[in-house]
Short mmCIF file of C-alpha atoms and ligand atoms in Angstrom, two decimals:
data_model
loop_
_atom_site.label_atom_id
_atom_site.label_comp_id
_atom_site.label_asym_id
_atom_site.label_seq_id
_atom_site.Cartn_x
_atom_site.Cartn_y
_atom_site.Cartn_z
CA UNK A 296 14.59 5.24 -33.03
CA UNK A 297 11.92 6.22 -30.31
CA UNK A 298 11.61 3.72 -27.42
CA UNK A 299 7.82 2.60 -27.57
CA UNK A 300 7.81 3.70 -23.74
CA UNK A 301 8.55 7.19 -24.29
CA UNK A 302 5.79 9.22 -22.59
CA UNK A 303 5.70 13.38 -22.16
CA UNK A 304 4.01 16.12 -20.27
CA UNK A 305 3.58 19.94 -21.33
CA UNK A 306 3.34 21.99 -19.15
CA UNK A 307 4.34 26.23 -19.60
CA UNK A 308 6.40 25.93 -22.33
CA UNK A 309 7.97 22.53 -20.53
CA UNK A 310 8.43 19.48 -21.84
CA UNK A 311 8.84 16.40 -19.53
CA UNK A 312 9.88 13.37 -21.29
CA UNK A 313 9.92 10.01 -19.52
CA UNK A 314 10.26 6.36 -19.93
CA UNK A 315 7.20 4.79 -18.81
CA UNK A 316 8.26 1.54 -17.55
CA UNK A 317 11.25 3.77 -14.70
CA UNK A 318 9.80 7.35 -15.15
CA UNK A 319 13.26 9.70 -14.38
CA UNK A 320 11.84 12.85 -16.05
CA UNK A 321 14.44 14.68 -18.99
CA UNK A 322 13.07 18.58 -18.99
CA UNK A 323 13.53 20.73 -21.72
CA UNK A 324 11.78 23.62 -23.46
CA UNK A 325 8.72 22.86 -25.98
CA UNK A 326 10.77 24.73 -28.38
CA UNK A 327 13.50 21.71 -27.92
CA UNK A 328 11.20 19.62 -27.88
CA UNK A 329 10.11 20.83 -31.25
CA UNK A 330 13.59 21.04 -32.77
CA UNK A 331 14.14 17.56 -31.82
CA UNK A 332 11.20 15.87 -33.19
CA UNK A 333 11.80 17.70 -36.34
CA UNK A 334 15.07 17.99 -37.28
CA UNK A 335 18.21 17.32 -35.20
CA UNK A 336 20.22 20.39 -34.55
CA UNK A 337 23.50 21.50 -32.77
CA UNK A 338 21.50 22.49 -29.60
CA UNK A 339 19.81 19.19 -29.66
CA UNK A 340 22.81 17.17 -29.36
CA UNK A 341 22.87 16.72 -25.39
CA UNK A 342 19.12 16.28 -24.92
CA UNK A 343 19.83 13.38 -27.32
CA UNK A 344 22.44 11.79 -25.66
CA UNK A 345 20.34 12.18 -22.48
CA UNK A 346 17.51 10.67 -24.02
CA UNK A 347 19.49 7.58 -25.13
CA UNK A 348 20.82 7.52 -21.41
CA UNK A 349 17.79 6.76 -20.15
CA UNK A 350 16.71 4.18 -22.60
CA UNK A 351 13.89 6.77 -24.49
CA UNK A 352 16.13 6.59 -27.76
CA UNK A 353 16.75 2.81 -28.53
CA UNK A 354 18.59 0.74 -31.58
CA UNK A 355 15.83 -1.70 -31.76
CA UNK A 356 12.80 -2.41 -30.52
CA UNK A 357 15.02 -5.77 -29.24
CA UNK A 358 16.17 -2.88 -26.67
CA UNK A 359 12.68 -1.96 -25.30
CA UNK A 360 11.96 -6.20 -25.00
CA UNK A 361 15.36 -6.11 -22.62
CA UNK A 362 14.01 -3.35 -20.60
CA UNK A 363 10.53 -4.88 -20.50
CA UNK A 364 11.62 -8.01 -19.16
CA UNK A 365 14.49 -7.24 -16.81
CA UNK A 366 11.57 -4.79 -15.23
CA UNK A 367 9.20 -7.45 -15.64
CA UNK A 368 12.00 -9.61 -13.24
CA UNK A 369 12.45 -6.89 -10.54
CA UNK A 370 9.13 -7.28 -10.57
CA UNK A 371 8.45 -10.60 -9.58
CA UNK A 372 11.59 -11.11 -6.90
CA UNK A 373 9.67 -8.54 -5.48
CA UNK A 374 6.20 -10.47 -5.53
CA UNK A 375 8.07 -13.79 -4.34
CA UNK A 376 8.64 -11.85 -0.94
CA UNK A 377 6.70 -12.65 2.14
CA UNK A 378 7.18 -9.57 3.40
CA UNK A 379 3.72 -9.59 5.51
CA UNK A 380 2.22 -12.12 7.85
CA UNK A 381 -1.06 -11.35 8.92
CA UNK A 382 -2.42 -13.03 11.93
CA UNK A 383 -6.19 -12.36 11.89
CA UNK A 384 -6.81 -13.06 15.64
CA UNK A 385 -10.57 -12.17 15.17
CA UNK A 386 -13.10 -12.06 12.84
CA UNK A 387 -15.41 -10.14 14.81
CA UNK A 388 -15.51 -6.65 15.89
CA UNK A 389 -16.52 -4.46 18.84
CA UNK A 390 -17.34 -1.80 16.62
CA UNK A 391 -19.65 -1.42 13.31
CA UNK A 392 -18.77 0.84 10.91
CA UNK A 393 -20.70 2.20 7.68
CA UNK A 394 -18.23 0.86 5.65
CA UNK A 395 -16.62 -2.09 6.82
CA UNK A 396 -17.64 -5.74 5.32
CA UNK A 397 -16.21 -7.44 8.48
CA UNK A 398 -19.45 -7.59 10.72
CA UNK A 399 -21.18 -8.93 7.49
CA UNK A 400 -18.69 -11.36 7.07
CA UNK A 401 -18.88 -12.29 10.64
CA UNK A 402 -22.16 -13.18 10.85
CA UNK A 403 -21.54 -15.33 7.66
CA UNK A 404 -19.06 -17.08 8.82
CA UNK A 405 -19.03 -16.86 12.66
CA UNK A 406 -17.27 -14.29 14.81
CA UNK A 407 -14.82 -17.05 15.23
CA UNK A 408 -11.27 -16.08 17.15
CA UNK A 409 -8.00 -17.39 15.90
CA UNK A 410 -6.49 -20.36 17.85
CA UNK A 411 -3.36 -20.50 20.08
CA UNK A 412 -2.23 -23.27 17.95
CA UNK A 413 -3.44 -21.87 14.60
CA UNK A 414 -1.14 -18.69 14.68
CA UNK A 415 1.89 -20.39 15.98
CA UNK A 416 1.48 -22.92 13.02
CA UNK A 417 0.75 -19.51 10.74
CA UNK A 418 4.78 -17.97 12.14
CA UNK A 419 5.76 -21.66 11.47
CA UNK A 420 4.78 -21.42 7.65
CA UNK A 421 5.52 -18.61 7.19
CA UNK A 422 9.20 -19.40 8.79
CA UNK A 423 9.77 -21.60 6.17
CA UNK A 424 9.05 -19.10 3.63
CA UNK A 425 11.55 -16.74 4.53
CA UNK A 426 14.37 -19.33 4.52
CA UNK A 427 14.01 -19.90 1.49
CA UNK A 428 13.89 -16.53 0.04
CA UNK A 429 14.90 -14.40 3.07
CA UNK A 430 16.32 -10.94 2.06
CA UNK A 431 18.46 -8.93 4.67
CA UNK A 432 17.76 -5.36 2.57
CA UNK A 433 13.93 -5.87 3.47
CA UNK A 434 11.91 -5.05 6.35
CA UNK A 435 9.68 -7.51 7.30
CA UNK A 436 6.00 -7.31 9.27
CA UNK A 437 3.79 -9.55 11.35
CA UNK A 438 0.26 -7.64 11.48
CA UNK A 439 -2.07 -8.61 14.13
CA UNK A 440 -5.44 -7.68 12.22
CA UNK A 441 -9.22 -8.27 12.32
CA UNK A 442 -12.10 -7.50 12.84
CA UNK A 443 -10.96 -6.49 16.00
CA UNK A 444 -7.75 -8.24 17.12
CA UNK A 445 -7.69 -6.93 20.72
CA UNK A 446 -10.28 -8.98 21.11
CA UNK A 447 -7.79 -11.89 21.02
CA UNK A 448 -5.41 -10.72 23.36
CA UNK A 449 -4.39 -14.12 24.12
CA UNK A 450 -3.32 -15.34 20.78
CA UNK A 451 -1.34 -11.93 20.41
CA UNK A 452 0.51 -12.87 23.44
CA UNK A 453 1.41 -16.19 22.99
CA UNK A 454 2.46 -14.98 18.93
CA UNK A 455 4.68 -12.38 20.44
CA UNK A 456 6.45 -14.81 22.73
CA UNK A 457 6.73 -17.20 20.25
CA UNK A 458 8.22 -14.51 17.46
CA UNK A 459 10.58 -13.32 20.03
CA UNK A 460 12.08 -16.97 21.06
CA UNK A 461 12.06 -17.60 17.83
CA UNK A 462 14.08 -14.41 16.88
CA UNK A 463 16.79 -15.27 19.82
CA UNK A 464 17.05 -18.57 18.22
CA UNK A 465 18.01 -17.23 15.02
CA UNK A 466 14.86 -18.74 13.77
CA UNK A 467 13.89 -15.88 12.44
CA UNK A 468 15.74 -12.99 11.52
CA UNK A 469 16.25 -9.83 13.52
CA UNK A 470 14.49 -7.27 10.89
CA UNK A 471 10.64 -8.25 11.96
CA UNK A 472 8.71 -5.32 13.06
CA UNK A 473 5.75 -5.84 14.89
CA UNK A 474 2.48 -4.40 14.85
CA UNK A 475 -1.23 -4.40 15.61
CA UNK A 476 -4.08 -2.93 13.38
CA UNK A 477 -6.70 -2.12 15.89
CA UNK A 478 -9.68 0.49 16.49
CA UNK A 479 -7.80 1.15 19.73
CA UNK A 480 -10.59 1.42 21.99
CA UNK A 481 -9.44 -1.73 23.93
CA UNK A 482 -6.10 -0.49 24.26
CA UNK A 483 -5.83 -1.08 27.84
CA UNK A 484 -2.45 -0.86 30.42
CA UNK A 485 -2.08 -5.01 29.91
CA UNK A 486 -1.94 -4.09 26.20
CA UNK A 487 0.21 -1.28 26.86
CA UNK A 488 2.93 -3.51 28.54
CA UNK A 489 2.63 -5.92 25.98
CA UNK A 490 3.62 -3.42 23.47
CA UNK A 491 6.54 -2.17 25.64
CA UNK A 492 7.45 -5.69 26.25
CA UNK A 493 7.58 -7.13 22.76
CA UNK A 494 8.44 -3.79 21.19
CA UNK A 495 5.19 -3.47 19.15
CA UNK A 496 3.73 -0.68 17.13
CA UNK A 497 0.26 0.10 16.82
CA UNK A 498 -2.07 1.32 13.82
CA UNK A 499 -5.17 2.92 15.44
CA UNK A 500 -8.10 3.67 12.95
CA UNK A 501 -9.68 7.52 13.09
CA UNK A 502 -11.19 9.16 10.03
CA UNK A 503 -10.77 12.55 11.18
CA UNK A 504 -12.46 14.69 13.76
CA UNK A 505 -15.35 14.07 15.69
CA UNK A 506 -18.36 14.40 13.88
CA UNK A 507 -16.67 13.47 10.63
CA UNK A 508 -15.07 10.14 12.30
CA UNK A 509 -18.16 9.12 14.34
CA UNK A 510 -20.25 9.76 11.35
CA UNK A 511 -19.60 6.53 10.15
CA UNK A 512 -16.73 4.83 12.90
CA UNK A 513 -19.33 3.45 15.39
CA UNK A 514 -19.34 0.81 18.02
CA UNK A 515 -21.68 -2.00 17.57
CA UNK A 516 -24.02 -0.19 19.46
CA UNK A 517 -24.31 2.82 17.16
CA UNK A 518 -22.16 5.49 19.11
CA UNK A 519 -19.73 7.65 17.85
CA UNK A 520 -15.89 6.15 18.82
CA UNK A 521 -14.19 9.56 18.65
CA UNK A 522 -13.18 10.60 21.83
CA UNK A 523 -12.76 6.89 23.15
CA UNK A 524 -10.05 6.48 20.01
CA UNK A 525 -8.47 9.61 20.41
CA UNK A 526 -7.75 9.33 24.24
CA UNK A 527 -6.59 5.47 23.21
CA UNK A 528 -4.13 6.99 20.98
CA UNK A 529 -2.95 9.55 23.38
CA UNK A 530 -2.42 6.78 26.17
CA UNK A 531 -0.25 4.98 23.55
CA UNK A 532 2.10 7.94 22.40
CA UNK A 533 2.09 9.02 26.23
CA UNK A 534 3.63 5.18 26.37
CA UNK A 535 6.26 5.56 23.66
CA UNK A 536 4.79 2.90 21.84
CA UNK A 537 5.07 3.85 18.14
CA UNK A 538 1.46 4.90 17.06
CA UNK A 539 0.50 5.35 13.57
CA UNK A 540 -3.38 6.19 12.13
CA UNK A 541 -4.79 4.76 9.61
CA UNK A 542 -7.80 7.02 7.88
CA UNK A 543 -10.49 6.05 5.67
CA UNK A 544 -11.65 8.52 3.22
CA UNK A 545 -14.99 8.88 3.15
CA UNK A 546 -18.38 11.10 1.68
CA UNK A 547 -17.95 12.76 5.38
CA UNK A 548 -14.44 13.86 5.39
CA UNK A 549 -13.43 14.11 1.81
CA UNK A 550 -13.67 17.77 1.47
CA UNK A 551 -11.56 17.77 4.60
CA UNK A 552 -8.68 15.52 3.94
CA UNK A 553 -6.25 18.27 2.07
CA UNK A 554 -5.64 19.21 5.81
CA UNK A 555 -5.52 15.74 7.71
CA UNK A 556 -1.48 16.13 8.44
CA UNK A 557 -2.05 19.08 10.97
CA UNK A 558 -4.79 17.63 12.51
CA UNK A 559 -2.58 14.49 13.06
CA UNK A 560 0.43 15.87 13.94
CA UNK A 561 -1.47 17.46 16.58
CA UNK A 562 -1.99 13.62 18.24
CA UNK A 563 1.95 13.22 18.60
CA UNK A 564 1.48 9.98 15.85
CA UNK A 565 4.16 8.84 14.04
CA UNK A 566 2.89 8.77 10.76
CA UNK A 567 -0.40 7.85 9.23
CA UNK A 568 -1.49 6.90 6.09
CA UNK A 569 -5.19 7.37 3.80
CA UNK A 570 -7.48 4.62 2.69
CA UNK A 571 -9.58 4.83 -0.12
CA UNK A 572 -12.77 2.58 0.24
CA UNK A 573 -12.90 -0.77 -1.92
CA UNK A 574 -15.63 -3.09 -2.34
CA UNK A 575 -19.63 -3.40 -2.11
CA UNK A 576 -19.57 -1.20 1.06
CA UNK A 577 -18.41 1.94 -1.34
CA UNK A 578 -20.85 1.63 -3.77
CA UNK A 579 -23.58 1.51 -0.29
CA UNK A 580 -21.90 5.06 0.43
CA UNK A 581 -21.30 6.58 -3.18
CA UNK A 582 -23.44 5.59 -5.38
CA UNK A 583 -22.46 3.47 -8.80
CA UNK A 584 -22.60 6.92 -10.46
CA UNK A 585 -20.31 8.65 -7.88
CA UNK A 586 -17.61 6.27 -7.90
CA UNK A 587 -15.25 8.11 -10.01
CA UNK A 588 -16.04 11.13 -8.51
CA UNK A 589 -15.04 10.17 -5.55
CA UNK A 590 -11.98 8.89 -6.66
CA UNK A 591 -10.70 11.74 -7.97
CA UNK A 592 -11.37 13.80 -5.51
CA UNK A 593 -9.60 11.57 -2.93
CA UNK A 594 -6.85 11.48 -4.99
CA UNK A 595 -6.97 15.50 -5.19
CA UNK A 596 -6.91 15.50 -1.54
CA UNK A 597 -4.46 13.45 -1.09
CA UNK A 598 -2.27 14.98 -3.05
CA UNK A 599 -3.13 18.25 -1.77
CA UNK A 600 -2.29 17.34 2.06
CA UNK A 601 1.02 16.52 1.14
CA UNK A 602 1.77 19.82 -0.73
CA UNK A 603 0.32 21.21 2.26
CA UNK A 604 2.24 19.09 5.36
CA UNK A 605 4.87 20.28 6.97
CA UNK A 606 6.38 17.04 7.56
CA UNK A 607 7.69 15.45 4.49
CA UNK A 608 6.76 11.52 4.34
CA UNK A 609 3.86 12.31 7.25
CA UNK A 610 1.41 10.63 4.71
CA UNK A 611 2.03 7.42 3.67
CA UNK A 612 0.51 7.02 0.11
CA UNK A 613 2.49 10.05 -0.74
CA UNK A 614 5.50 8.90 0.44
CA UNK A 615 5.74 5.41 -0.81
CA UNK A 616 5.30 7.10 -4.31
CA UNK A 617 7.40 9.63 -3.55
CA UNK A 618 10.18 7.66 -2.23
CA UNK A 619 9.84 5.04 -5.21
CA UNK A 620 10.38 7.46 -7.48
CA UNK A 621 13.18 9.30 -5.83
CA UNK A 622 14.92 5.89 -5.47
CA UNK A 623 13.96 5.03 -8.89
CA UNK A 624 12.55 1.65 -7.39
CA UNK A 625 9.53 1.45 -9.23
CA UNK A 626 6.17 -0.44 -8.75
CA UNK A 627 6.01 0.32 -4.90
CA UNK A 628 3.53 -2.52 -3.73
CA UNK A 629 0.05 -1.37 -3.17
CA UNK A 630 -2.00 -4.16 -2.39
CA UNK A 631 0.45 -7.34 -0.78
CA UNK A 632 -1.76 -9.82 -1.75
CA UNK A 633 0.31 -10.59 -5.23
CA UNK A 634 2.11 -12.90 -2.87
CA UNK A 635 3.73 -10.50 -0.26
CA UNK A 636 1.61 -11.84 2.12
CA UNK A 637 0.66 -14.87 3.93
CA UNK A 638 -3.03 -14.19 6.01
CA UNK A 639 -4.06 -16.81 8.42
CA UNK A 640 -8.03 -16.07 8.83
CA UNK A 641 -9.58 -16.12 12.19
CA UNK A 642 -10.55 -20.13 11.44
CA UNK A 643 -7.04 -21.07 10.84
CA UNK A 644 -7.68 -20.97 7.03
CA UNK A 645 -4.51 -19.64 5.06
CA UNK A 646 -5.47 -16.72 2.09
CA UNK A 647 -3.65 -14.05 -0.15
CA UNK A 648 -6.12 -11.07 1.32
CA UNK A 649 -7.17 -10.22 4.72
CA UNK A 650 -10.60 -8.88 3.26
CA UNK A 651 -10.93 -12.07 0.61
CA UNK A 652 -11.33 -15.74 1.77
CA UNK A 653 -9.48 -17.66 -0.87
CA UNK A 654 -9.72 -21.14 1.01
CA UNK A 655 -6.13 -22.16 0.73
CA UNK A 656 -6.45 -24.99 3.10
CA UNK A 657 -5.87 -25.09 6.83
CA UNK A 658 -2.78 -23.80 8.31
CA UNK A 659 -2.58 -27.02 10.26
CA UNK A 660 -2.34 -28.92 7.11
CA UNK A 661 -0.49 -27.41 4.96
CA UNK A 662 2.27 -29.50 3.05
CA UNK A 663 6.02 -28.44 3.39
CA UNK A 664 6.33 -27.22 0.28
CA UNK A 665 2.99 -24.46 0.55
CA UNK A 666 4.37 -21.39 -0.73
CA UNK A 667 1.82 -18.21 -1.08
CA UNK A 668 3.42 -16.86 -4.19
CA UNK A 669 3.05 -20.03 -6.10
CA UNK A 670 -0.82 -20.31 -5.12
CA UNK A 671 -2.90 -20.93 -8.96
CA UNK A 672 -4.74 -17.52 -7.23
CA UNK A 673 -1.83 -15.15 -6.80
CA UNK A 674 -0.85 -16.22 -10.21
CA UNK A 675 -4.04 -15.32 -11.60
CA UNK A 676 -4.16 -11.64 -9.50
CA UNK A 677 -0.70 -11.02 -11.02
CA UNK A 678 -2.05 -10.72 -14.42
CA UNK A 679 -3.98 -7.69 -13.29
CA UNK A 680 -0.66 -5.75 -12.40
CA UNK A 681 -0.51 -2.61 -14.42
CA UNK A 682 2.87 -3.91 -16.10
CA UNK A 683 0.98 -6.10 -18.28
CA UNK A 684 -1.78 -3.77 -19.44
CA UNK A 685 -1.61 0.36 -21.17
CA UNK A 686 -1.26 2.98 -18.95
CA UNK A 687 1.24 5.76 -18.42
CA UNK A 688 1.18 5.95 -14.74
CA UNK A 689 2.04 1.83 -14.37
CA UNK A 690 5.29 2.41 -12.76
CA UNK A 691 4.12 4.10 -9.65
CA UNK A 692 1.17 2.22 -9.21
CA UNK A 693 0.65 -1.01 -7.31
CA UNK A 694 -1.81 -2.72 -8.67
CA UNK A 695 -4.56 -1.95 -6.67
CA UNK A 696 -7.15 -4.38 -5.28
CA UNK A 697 -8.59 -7.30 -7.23
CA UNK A 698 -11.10 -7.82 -3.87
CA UNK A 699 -12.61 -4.60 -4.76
CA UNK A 700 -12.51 -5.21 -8.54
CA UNK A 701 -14.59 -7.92 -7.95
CA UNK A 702 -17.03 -6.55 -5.99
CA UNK A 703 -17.86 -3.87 -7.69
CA UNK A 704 -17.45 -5.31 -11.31
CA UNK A 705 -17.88 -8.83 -11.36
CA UNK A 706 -14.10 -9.43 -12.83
CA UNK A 707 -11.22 -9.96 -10.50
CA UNK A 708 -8.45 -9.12 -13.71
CA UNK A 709 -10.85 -5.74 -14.06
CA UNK A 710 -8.57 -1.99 -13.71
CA UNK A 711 -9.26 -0.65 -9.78
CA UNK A 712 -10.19 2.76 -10.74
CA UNK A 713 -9.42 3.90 -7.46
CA UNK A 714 -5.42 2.74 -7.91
CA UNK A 715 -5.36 4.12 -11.63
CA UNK A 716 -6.86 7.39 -11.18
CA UNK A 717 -4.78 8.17 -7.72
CA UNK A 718 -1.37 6.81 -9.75
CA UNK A 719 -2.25 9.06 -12.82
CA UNK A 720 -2.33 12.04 -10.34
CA UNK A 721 0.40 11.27 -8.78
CA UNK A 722 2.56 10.53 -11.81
CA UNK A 723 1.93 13.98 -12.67
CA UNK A 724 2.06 15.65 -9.33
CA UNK A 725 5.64 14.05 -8.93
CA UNK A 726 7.28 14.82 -12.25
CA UNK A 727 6.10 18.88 -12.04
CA UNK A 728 6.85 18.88 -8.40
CA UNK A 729 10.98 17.61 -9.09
CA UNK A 730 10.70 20.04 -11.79
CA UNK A 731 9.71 23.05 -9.49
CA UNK A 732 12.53 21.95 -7.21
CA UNK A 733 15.15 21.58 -9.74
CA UNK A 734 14.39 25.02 -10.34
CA UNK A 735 14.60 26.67 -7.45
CA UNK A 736 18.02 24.96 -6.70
CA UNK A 737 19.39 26.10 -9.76
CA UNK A 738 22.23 29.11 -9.85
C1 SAM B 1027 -10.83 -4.02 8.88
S1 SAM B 1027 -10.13 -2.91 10.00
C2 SAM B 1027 -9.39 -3.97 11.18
C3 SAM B 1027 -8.65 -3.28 12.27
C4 SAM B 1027 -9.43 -2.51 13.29
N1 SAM B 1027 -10.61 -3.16 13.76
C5 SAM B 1027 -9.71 -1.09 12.83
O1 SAM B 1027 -10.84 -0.63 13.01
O2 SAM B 1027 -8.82 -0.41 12.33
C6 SAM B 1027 -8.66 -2.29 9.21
C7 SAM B 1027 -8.84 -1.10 8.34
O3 SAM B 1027 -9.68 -1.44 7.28
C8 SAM B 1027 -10.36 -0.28 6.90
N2 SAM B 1027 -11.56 -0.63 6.13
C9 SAM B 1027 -12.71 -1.11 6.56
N3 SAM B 1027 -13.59 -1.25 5.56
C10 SAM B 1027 -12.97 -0.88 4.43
C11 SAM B 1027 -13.35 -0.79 3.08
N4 SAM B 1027 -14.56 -1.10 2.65
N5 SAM B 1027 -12.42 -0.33 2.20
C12 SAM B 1027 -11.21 0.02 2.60
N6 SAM B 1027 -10.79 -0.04 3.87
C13 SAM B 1027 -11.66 -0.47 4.79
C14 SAM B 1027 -10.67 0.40 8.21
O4 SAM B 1027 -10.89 1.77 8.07
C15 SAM B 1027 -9.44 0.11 9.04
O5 SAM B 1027 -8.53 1.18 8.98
#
């Protein structure tokens, strides 16, 4: 019988048929296709044993249950990894841009700046985490963020130290990569060493070029940040330090984004990777009616700059898709907050989401046995993961952001358009893209 997770695409006189909880496309003609779904014939024969291969033809529905659940189990070792350990080191921020909640959230709750104390009790917790479920195959980050977290130098400091005596302790193991989320303008030569020093990589936000980034990316005073960033970023790959950007997409640079890899390689980065807006602050830009809109045609240009790009695996939404597919290791995480991460907030409060304050107590006291992915909270997000709901595209998308679900509907367990849309896209994009390649390698 048919698996119930049998899925296809038509496309030219192409069939693509896939297995919607691992998509690893089978291609054969519509008029196959046809033949099959009729009537099994002699030329049928292979497709069919293909088919049953890769778990599309099934005894039972008892066989489709299996495959649901041993995905479903992938699934969660891969949620019970701390893989992430943000150290907010400030809430506040030097700059203020048309799209960020931070300075709101700033003034709400103070501009307050992470303690000495609170972030070495944050790598302490988080420690403990990873010996208990500590995976060698795994790369793990520590993510200095914000706000602005240069404006904390000090608690970055005395966090690197610690990591690194920590490391040559064998407290911690040896694959923790470093790195600090900033807007880069106080990038300065002390910071500069400090990178070299502690081998640390930086993430440097730019939307674009000038008048597209400094339409919105302004300093608190209201000028543009362009050529500030962009000489910040220079100074760093100048330094060797391994610079990545991070770009928003936005009403001002959406039309442009299907060519964002050559203007980036141009600034000697290592890689950077597209952010679509979440939360109240899109709606402010967009519109409740243009939502969609915009998501889809973010999602078209993301798409499109990859085609484009000369380097493969420049972009880095494209290329965690890509390479999850490839691999065939699917449900590439999205959002961390499912319990990949542990954030410790500027106040010393521990949450699941840099951007959400879930109030999970102080970091100071915390009982031994805290663990982020047992939290009642990233139990609840979980149910939102695609695995448990319809949708074709489930396997190569992440989940998306239950922050931004509730902020713009009211219903943390609601879909994230954004995630849906850009997965459906990409579903697509990758299956007739392998197919195109297949055939130009063939004889
Ligand atoms: C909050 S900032 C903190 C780090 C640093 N101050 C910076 O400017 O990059 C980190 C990233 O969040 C992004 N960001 C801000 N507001 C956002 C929103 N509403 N939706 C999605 N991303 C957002 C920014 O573009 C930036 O790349």
């Amino acid at each position: 019988m048919w698996s119930q997770y049998l899925r296809i695409r038509e496309r030219n006189g192409v069939v693509a048929v896939f297995h919607e909880l691992h998509p690893d496309p089978i291609y054969c003609s519509s008029e196959q296709w046809q033949c099959l779904v009729s009537e099994v014939t002699e030329g049928t024969q292979m497709l069919i044993s293909d088919l049953k291969q890769h778990k599309l033809i099934v005894e039972s529905l008892d066989d489709d249950r299996r495959e649901f659940d041993r995905v479903a189990s992938d699934l969660e070792y891969k949620l019970d990894q701390p893989t992430i350990l943000y150290l907010m080191t400030a809430q506040g921020c030097n700059f203020g841009c048309g799209y960020c909640p931070v300075p709101e959230t700033a003034k709400k709750h103070g501009a307050s700046l992470l303690s000495v104390e609170d972030a070495i009790a944050g790598i302490e917790l988080w420690q403990k985490h990873l010996k208990d479920v500590y995976d060698s195959n795994l790369q793990y980050f520590v993510i200095f963020y914000g706000g602005e977290p240069l404006l904390n130098k000090e608690t970055i400091k005395a966090s690197l130290a610690c990591l690194k005596m920590k490391k040559e302790m064998g407290d911690l193991p040896p694959n923790i990569n470093l790195m600090i989320a900033t807007n880069g303008i106080l990038a300065d030569d002390e910071t500069i060493v400090m990178c070299k020093e502690y081998d640390v990589m930086v993430a440097v936000g730019l939307d674009g070029p000038k008048s597209t980034n400094d339409a919105l990316r302004v300093d608190s005073d209201g000028n543009g940040t362009f050529d500030r960033t962009v000489a910040s970023i220079k100074r760093l790959v100048q330094n060797n330090i391994r610079t990545f950007v991070s770009t928003s997409i936005t009403p001002f640079n959406i039309d442009q984004i299907s060519e964002y890899s050559s203007f980036f390689s141009e600034l000697g980065i290592e890689k950077f990777g597209f952010n679509f807006l979440k939360g109240r602050m899109l709606l402010r830009l967009v519109g409740a009616d243009g939502v969609e809109d915009y998501y889809r045609e973010a999602s078209h240009g993301v798409i499109e700059n990859a085609r484009r790009q000369s380097r493969p695996g420049f972009e880095y939404q494209m290329e965690k898709k890509q390479v999850a597919f490839d691999r065939r290791d699917f449900y590439p995480v999205d959002c961390t907050c499912y319990g990949n991460q542990l954030v410790i907030q500027p106040d010393g409060q521990i949450s699941n989401c840099p951007f959400y304050k879930s109030w999970l107590g102080h970091v100071r006291n915390m009982s031994d046995g805290f663990r982020i992915w047992n939290q009642p909270i990233v139990k609840e997000w979980r149910k939102r993961l695609p695995l448990y709901h319809s949708g074709e595209a489930k396997a190569v998308s992440g989940g998306g952001c239950a922050w931004s679900s509730i902020e713009l509907k009211g219903d943390l367990l609601a879909i994230d358009d954004s995630s849906q849309i850009f997965s459906e896209e990409v579903l697509n994009e990758l299956i007739w893209s392998r197919y195109d390649r297949l055939k130009t390698q063939a004889p």
